[in-house]
Short mmCIF file of C-alpha atoms in Angstrom, two decimals:
data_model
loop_
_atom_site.label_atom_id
_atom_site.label_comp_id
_atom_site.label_asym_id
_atom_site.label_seq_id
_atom_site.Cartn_x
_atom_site.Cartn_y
_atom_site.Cartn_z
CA UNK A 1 -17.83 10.47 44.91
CA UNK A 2 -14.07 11.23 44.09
CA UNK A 3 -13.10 10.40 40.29
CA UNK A 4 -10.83 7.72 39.49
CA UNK A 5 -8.79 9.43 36.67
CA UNK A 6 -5.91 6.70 36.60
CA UNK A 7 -4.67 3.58 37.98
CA UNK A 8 -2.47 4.04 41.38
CA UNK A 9 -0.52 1.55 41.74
CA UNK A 10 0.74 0.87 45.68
CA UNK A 11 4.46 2.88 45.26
CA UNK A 12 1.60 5.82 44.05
CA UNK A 13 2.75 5.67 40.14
CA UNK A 14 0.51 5.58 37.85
CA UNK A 15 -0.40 3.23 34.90
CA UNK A 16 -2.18 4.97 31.57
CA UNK A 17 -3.92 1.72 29.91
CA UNK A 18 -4.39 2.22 26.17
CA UNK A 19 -7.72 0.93 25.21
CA UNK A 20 -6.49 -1.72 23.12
CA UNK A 21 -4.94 -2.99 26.07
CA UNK A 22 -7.46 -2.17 28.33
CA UNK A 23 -10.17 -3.94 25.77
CA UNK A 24 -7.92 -7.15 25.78
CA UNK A 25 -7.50 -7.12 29.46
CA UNK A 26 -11.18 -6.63 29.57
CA UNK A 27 -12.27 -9.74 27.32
CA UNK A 28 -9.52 -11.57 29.20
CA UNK A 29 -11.22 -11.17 32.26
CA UNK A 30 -14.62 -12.24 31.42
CA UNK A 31 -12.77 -15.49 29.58
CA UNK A 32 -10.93 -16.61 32.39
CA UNK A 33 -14.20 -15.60 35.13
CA UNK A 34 -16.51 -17.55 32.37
CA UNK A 35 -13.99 -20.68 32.56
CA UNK A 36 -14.02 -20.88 36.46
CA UNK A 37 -17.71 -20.58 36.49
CA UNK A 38 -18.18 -23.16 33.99
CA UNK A 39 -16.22 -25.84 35.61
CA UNK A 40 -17.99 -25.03 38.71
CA UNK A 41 -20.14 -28.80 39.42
CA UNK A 42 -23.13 -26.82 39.48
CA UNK A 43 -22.47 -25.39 36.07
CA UNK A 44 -22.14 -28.91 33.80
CA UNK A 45 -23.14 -32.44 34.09
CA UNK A 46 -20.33 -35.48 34.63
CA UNK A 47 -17.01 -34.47 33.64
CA UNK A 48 -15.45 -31.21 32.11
CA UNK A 49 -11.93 -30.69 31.01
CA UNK A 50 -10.42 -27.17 31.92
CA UNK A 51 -9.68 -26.89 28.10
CA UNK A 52 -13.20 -27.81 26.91
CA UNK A 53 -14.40 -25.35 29.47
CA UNK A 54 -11.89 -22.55 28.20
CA UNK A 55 -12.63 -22.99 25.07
CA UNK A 56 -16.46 -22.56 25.71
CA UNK A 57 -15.81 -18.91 27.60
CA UNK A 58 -13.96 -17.88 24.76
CA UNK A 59 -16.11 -18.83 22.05
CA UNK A 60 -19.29 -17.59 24.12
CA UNK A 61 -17.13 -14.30 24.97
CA UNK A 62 -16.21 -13.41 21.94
CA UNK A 63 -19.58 -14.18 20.56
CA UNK A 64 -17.96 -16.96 17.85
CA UNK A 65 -20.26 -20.02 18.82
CA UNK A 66 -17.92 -22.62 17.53
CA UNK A 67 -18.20 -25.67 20.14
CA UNK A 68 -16.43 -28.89 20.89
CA UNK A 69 -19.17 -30.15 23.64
CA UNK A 70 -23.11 -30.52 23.11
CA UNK A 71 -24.10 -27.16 24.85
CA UNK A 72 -27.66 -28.54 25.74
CA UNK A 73 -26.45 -31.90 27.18
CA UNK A 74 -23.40 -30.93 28.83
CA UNK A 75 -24.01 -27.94 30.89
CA UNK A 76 -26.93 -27.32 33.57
CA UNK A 77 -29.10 -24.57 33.59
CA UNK A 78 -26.98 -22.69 35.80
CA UNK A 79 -24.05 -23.67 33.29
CA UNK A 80 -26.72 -22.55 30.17
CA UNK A 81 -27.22 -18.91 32.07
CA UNK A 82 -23.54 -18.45 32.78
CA UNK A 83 -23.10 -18.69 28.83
CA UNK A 84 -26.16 -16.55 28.10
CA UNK A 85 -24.66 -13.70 29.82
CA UNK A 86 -20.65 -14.29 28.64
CA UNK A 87 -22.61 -14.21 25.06
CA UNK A 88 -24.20 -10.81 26.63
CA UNK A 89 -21.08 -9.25 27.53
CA UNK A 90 -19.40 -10.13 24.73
CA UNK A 91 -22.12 -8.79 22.00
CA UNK A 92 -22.41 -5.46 23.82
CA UNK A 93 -18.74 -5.06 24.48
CA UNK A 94 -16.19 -4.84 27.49
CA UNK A 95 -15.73 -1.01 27.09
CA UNK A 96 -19.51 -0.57 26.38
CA UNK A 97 -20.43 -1.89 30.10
CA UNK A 98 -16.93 -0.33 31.66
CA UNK A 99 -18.61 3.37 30.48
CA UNK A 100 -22.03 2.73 31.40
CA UNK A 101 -20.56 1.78 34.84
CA UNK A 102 -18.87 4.53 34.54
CA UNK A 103 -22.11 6.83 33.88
CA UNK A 104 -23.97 5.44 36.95
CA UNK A 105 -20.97 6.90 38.95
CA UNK A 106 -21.30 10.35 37.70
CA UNK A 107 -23.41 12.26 35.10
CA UNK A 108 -20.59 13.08 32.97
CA UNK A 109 -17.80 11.54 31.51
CA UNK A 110 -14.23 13.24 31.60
CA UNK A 111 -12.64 14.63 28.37
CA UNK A 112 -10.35 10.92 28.41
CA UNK A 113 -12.57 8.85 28.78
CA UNK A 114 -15.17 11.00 26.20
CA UNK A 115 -11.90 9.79 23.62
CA UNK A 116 -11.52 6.52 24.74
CA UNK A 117 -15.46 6.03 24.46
CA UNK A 118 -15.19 7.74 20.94
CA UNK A 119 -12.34 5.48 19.58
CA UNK A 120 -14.37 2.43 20.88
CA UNK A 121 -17.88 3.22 19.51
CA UNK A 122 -17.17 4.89 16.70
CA UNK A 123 -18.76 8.19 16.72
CA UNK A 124 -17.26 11.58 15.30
CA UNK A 125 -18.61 13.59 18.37
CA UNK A 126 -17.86 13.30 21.42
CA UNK A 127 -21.46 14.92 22.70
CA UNK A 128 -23.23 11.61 21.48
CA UNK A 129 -21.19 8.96 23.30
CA UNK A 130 -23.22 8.65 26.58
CA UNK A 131 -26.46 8.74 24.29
CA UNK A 132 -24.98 6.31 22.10
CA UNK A 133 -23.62 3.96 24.65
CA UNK A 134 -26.96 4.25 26.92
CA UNK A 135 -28.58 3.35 23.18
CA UNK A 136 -26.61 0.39 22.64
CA UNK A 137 -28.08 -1.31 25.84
CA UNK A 138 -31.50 -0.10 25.33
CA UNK A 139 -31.59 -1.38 21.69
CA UNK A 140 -29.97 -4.73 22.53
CA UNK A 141 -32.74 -5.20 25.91
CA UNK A 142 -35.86 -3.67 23.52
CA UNK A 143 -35.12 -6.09 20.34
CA UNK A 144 -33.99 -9.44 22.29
CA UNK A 145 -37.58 -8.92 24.57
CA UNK A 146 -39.35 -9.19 21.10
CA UNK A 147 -37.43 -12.24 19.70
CA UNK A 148 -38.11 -13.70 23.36
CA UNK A 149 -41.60 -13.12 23.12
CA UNK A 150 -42.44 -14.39 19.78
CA UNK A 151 -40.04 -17.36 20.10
CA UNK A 152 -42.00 -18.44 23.22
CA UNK A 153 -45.18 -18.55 21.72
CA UNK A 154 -43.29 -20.63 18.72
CA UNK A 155 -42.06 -23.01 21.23
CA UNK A 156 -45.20 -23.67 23.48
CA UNK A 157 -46.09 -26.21 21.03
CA UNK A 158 -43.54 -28.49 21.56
CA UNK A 159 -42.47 -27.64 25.07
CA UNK A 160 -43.88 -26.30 28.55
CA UNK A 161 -44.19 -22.52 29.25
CA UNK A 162 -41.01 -22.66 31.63
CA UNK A 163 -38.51 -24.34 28.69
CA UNK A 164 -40.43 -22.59 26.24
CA UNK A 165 -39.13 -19.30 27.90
CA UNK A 166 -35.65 -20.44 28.61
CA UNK A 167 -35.17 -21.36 25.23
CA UNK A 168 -36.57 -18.38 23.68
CA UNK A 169 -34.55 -16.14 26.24
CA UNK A 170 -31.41 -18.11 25.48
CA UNK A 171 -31.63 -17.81 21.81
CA UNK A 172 -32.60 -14.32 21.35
CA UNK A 173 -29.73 -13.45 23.45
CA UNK A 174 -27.11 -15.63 21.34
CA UNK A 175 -28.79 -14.52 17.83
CA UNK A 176 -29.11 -10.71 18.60
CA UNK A 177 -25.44 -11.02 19.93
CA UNK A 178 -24.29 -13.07 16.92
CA UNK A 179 -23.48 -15.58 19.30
CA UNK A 180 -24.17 -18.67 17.21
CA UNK A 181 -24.70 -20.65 20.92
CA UNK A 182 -27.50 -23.75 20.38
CA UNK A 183 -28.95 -25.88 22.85
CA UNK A 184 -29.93 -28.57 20.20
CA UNK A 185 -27.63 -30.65 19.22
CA UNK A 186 -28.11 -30.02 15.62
CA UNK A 187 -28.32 -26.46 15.80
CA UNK A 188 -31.78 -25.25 14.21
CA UNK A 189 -31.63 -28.26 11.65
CA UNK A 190 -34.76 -29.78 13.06
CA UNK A 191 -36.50 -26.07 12.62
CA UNK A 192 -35.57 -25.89 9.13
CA UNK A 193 -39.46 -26.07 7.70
CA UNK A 194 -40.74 -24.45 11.04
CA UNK A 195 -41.26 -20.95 9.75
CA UNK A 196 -41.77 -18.50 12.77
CA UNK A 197 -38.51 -19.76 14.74
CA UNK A 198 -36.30 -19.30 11.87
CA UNK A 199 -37.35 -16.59 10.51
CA UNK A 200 -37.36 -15.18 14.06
CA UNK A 201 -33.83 -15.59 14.37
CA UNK A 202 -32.07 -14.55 11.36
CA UNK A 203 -33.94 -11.14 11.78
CA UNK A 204 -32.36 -10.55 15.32
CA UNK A 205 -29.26 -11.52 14.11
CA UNK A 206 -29.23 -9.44 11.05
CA UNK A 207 -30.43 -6.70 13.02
CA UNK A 208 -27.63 -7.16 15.91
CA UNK A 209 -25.14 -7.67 13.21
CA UNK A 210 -26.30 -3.89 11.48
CA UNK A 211 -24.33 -1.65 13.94
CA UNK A 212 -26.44 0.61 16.20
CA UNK A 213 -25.09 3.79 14.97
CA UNK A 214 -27.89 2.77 11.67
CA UNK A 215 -30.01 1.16 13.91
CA UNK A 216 -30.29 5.00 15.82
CA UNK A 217 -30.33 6.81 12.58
CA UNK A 218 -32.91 5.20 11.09
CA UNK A 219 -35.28 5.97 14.42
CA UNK A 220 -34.29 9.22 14.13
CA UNK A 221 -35.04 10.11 10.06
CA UNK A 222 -37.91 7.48 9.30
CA UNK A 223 -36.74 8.04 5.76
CA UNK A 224 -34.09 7.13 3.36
CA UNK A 225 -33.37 10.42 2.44
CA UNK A 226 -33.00 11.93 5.92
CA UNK A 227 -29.99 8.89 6.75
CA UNK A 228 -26.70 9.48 6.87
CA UNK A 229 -24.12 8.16 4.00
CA UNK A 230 -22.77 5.57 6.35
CA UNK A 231 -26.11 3.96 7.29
CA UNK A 232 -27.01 4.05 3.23
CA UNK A 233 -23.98 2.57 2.50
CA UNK A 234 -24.49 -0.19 4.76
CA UNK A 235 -27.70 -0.84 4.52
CA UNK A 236 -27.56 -0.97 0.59
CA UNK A 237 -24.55 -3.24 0.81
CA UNK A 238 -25.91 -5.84 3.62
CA UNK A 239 -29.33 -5.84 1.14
CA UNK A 240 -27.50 -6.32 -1.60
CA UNK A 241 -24.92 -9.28 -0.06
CA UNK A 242 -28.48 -10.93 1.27
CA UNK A 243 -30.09 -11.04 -1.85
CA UNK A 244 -27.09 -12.23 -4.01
CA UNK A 245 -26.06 -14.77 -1.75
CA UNK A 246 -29.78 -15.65 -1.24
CA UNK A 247 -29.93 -16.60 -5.35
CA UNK A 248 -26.63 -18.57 -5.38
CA UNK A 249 -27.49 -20.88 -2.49
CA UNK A 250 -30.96 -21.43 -3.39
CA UNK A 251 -29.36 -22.18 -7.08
CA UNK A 252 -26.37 -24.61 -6.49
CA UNK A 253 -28.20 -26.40 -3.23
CA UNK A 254 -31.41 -26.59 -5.02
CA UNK A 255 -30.33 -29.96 -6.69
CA UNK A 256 -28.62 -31.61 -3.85
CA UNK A 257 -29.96 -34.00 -2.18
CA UNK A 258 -28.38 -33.53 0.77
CA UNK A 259 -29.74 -30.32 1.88
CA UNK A 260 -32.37 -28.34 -0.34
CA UNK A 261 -33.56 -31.20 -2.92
CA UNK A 262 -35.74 -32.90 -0.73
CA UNK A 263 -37.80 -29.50 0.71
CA UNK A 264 -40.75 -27.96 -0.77
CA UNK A 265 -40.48 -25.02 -2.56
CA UNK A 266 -41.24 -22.53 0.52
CA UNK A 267 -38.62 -24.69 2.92
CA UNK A 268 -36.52 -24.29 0.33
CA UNK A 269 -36.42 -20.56 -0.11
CA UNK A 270 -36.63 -20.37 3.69
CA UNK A 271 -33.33 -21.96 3.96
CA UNK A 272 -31.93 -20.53 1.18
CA UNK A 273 -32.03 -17.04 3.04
CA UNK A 274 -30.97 -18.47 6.70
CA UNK A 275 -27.75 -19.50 5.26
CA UNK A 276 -27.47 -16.55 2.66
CA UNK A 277 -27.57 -14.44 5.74
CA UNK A 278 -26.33 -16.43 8.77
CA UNK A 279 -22.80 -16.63 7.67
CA UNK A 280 -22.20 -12.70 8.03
CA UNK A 281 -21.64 -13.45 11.56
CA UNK A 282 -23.79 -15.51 13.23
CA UNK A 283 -23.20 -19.19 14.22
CA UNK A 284 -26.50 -20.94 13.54
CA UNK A 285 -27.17 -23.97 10.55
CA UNK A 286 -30.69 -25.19 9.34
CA UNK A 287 -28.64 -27.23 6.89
CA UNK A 288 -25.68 -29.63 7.30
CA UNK A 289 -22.66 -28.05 5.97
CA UNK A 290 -20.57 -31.10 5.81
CA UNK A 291 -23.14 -32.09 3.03
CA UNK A 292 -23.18 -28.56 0.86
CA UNK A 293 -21.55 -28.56 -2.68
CA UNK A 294 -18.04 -26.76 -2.28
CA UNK A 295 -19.28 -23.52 -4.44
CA UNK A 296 -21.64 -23.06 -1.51
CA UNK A 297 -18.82 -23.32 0.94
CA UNK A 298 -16.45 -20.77 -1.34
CA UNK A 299 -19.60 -18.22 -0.86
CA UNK A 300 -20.15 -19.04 2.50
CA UNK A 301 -16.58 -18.37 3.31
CA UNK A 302 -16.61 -15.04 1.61
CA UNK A 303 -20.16 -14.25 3.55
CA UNK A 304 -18.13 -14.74 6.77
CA UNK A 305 -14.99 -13.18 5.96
CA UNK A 306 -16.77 -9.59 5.11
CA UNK A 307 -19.14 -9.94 8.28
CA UNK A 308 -21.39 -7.11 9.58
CA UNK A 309 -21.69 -3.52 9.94
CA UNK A 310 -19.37 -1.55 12.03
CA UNK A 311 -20.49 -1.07 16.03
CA UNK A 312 -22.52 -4.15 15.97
CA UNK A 313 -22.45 -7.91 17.22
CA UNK A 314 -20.68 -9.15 14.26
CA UNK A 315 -17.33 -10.03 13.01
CA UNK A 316 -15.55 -10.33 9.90
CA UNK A 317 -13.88 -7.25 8.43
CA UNK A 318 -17.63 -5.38 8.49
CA UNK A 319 -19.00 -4.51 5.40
CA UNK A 320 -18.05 -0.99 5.54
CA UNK A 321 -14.62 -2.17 4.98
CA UNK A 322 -15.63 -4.74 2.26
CA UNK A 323 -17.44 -2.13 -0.22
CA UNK A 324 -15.36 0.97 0.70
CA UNK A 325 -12.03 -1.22 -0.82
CA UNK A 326 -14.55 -2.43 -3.73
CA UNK A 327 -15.04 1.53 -4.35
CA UNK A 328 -11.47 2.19 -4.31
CA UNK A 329 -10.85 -0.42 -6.78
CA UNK A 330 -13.46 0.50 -8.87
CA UNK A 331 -12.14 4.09 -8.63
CA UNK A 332 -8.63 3.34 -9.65
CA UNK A 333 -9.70 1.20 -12.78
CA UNK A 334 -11.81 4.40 -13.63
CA UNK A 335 -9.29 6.64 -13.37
CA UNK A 336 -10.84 8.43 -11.22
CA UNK A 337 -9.47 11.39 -8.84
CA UNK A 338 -11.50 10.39 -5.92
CA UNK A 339 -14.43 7.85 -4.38
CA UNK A 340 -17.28 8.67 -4.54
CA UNK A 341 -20.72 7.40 -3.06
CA UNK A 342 -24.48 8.77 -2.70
CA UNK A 343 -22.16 11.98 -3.65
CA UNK A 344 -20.32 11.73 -1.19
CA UNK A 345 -16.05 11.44 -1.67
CA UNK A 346 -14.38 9.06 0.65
CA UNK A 347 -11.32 9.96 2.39
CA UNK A 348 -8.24 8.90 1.58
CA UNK A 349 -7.24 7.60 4.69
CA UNK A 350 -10.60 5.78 5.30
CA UNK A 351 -9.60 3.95 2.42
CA UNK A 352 -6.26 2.82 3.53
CA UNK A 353 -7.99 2.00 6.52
CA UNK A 354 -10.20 -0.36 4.89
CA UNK A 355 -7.16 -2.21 2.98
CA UNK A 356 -5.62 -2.60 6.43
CA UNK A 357 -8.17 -4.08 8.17
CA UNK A 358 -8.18 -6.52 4.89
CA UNK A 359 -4.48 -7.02 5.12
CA UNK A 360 -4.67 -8.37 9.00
CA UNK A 361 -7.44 -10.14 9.07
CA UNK A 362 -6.34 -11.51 6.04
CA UNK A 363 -2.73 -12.62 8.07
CA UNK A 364 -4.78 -13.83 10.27
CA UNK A 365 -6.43 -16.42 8.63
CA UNK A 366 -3.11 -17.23 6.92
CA UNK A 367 -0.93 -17.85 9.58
CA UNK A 368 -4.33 -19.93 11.57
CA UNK A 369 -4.90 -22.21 8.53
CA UNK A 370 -0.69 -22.75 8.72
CA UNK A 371 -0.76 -23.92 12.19
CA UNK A 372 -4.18 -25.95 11.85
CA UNK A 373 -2.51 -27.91 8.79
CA UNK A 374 0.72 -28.22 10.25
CA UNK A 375 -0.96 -29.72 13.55
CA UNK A 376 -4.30 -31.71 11.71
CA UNK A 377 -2.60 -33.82 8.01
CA UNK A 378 -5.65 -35.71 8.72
CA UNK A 379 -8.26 -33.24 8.36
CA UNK A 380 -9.08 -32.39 4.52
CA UNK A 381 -8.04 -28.50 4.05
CA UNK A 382 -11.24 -27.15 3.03
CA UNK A 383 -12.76 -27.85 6.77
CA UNK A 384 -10.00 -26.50 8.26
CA UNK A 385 -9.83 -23.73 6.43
CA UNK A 386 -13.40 -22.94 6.74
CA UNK A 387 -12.74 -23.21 10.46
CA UNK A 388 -9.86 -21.05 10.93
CA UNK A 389 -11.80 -18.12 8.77
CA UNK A 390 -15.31 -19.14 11.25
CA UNK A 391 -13.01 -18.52 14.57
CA UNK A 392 -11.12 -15.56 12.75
CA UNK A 393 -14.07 -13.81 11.92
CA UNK A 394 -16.23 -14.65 15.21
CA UNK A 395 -18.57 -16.49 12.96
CA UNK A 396 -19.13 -19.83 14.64
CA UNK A 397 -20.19 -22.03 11.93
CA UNK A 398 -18.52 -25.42 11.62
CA UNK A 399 -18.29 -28.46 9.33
CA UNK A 400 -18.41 -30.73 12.37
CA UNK A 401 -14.63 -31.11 13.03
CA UNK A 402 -14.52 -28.46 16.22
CA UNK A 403 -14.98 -31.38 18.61
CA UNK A 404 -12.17 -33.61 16.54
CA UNK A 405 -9.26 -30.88 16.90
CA UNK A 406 -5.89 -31.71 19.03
CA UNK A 407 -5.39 -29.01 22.40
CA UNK A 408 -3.16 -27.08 19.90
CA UNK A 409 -5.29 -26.43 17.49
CA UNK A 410 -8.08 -25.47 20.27
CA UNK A 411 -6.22 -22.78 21.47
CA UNK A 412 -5.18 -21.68 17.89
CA UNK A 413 -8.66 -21.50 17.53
CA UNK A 414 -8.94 -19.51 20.63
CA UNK A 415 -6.42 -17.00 19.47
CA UNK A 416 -8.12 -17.02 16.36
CA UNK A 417 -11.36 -16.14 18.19
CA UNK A 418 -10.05 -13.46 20.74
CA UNK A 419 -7.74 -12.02 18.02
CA UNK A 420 -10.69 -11.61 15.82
CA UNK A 421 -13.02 -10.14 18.27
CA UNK A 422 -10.40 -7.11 19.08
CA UNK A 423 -8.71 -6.89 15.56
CA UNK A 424 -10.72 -4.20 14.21
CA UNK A 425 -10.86 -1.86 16.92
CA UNK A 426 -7.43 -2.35 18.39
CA UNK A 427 -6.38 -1.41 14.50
CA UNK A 428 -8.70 1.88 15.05
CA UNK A 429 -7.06 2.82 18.01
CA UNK A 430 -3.50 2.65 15.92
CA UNK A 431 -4.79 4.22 13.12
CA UNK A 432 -6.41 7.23 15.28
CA UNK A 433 -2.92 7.87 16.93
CA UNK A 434 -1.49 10.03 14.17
CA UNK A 435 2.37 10.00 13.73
CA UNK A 436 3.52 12.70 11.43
CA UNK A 437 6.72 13.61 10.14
CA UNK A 438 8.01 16.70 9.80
CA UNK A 439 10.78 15.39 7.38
CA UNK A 440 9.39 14.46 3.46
CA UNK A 441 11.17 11.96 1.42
CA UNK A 442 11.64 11.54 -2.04
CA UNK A 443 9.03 10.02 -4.43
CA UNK A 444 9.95 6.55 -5.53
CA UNK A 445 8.10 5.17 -8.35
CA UNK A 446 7.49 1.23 -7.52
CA UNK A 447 6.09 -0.86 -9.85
CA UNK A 448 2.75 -2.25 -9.20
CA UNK A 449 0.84 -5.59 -10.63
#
């Protein structure tokens, strides 16, 4: 079969799609395919606005989770599948199933689209992208069969073996994908004290919101020594964000009646840890977060703002990017000539990197949380605020106002959502396009702080 090396247009020119573009375009697609489908009759029950239904492909597409209709009640089975696999496409990536498509057409990939694969995965060599993309699918399949599994068994007490299934297939997919997508109207709150389930699911989604660059290295070196920097650095820095934000929720909730006061002391820990660890990405509440003390909402904010590691399901600005501009600020009060970590020196421009991603996400949630409180006086500022960072950051948690928004402010969301789930790779794509300048300027000397 002949090689498709560019688009031809009908007058025979030719159209070079940057991947940026061509990852927008991509995501695009699947939104507006995900909306027809969804307002298909056979896809909901009664009546379904084209907004309602828009907004549900984008959230589900951009794995956020944030919803303004009951997901069980609303949508058929049909309608339930449809979102499964927008939640699928979403996790695993546009340009992830464009190059595997790509690889069942021919064994090897040309030296453009090796780059483009590069630039979107994140690998330094251009040998492991195939292996690394065919990984990606194999690792998603391998660890949302064992979440289906287990969850099944979980559910066979309350349900048949045909919902039980459903349900476990539906949320294995949405946690592992950092979807955030529940059928129950409550999200997991009426699993809080049911062990297994829970547990179940903040595992896949901690796992899917690793990266599966770590994920591989660890199955290849077995050890801690044998890892690469990277996967030590993140892996040290998610443990470390779990088990601080695990003590500080368990702490300020443990009084409130609301939410932790009433629980025994094992329920207790046990939610203590699902929402020390379910912000970071992933859509899901065993508690009701209109009812949590505001400290818990300032740390829960931060939680979803930093997000997960690079090349994985989740958002935020990925915790790469969080403790590599900690480092540099630590460095700089040291006085120290360069950063360092596991003795290791971090590059300069990895560094500016990481305070750019910080920058635009950060204008990001600025100008949404402008527009939300210019179009919602009504709504107090800390929910809309905590919404704007949840669509921002492809998070999907909510403090119940998603389904009391205006249109505007839906498809600020939405543009919250679909900016957020291409901001930090379209910003790699910039940043690996160097442009150099021959001509040097002068050294100014600015004052700082």
């Amino acid at each position: 079969m002949k090689k498709v090396k560019e688009w031809q247009t009908p007058k025979n020119s030719t159209i070079n799609l940057s991947p940026p573009s061509l990852l927008a375009l991509g995501f695009l697609s699947f939104i507006i395919i995900g909306t027809l489908l969804l307002k298909l009759p056979i896809s909901h029950h009664g009546e379904l606005s084209w907004i309602h239904s828009l907004f549900t492909a984008s959230s589900a597409v951009t794995i956020t989770g944030l919803s303004v209709v009951n997901v069980g009640e609303t949508f058929t089975v049909t309608g339930k599948v449809i979102i499964m696999l927008l939640i699928q496409i979403g996790g695993l990536g546009f340009m992830t199933f464009a190059i595997l498509a790509a690889l069942s057409l021919s064994t090897k990939l040309g030296l453009k689209q090796q780059i483009m694969a590069q630039e979107t995965i994140g690998q330094t060599s251009l040998s492991k992208v195939s292996f690394t993309i065919k990984g990606v699918l194999l690792y998603s399949l391998f660890f949302e069969a064992i979440g289906t599994v287990i969850l099944t068994i979980a559910w066979l007490e309350d349900y048949n073996f045909n919902q039980a299934l459903f349900y476990a297939a539906f949320y294995s997919v949405s946690a592992f994908n950092n979807g955030g997508f529940s059928l129950f109207p409550n999200s997991l709150m009426s699993f809080s004290g049911q062990y297994l389930i829970t547990f179940t699911i903040s595992m896949l989604y901690i796992i899917g919101g690793t990266g599966f660059v770590v994920l591989m290295d660890i199955k290849r070196s077995k050890r801690w020594k044998g890892l690469s920097t990277n996967s030590k650095l993140i892996l040290s820095t998610i443990a470390g964000l779990n088990l601080i934000a695990f003590v500080l929720l368990w702490a300020i909730e443990s009084n409130n009646p609301l939410t932790l006061a009433p629980m025994s002391l094992g329920d207790q820990a046990l939610n203590a840890w699902f929402h020390a660890t379910v912000p970071r990405s992933s859509g899901f509440n065993s508690l009701d977060l209109a009812q949590m003390k505001d400290a818990s909402i300032l740390v829960t904010m931060l939680l979803m703002f930093i997000g997960g590691g690079s090349m994985s399901t989740a958002g935020g600005i990925k915790v790469g990017t969080f403790i590599i501009v900690l480092l540099s600020v630590i460095s700089f009060l040291r006085r120290e000539d360069e950063i360092r970590v596991f003795n290791h020196s971090v590059s300069q421009k990895t560094s500016f990197k990481a305070m750019a991603v910080v920058s635009i996400t950060s204008a990001l949630i600025f100008l949404g949380i402008f527009s939300l409180s210019l179009i919602e006086p009504n709504h107090q500022f800390m929910d809309l605020l905590f919404e704007a960072i949840s669509a921002a950051c492809t998070v999907g948690l909510s403090r119940g106002i998603t389904g009391e928004l205006q249109p505007a402010s839906l498809f600020i969301l939405m543009l919250l959502m679909f900016a957020g789930r291409l901001g930090p790779l379209t910003l790699a794509y910039l940043i690996a396009t160097p442009k150099k300048s021959r001509l040097k300027h002068p050294t100014a000397d600015i004052q700082i702080g």
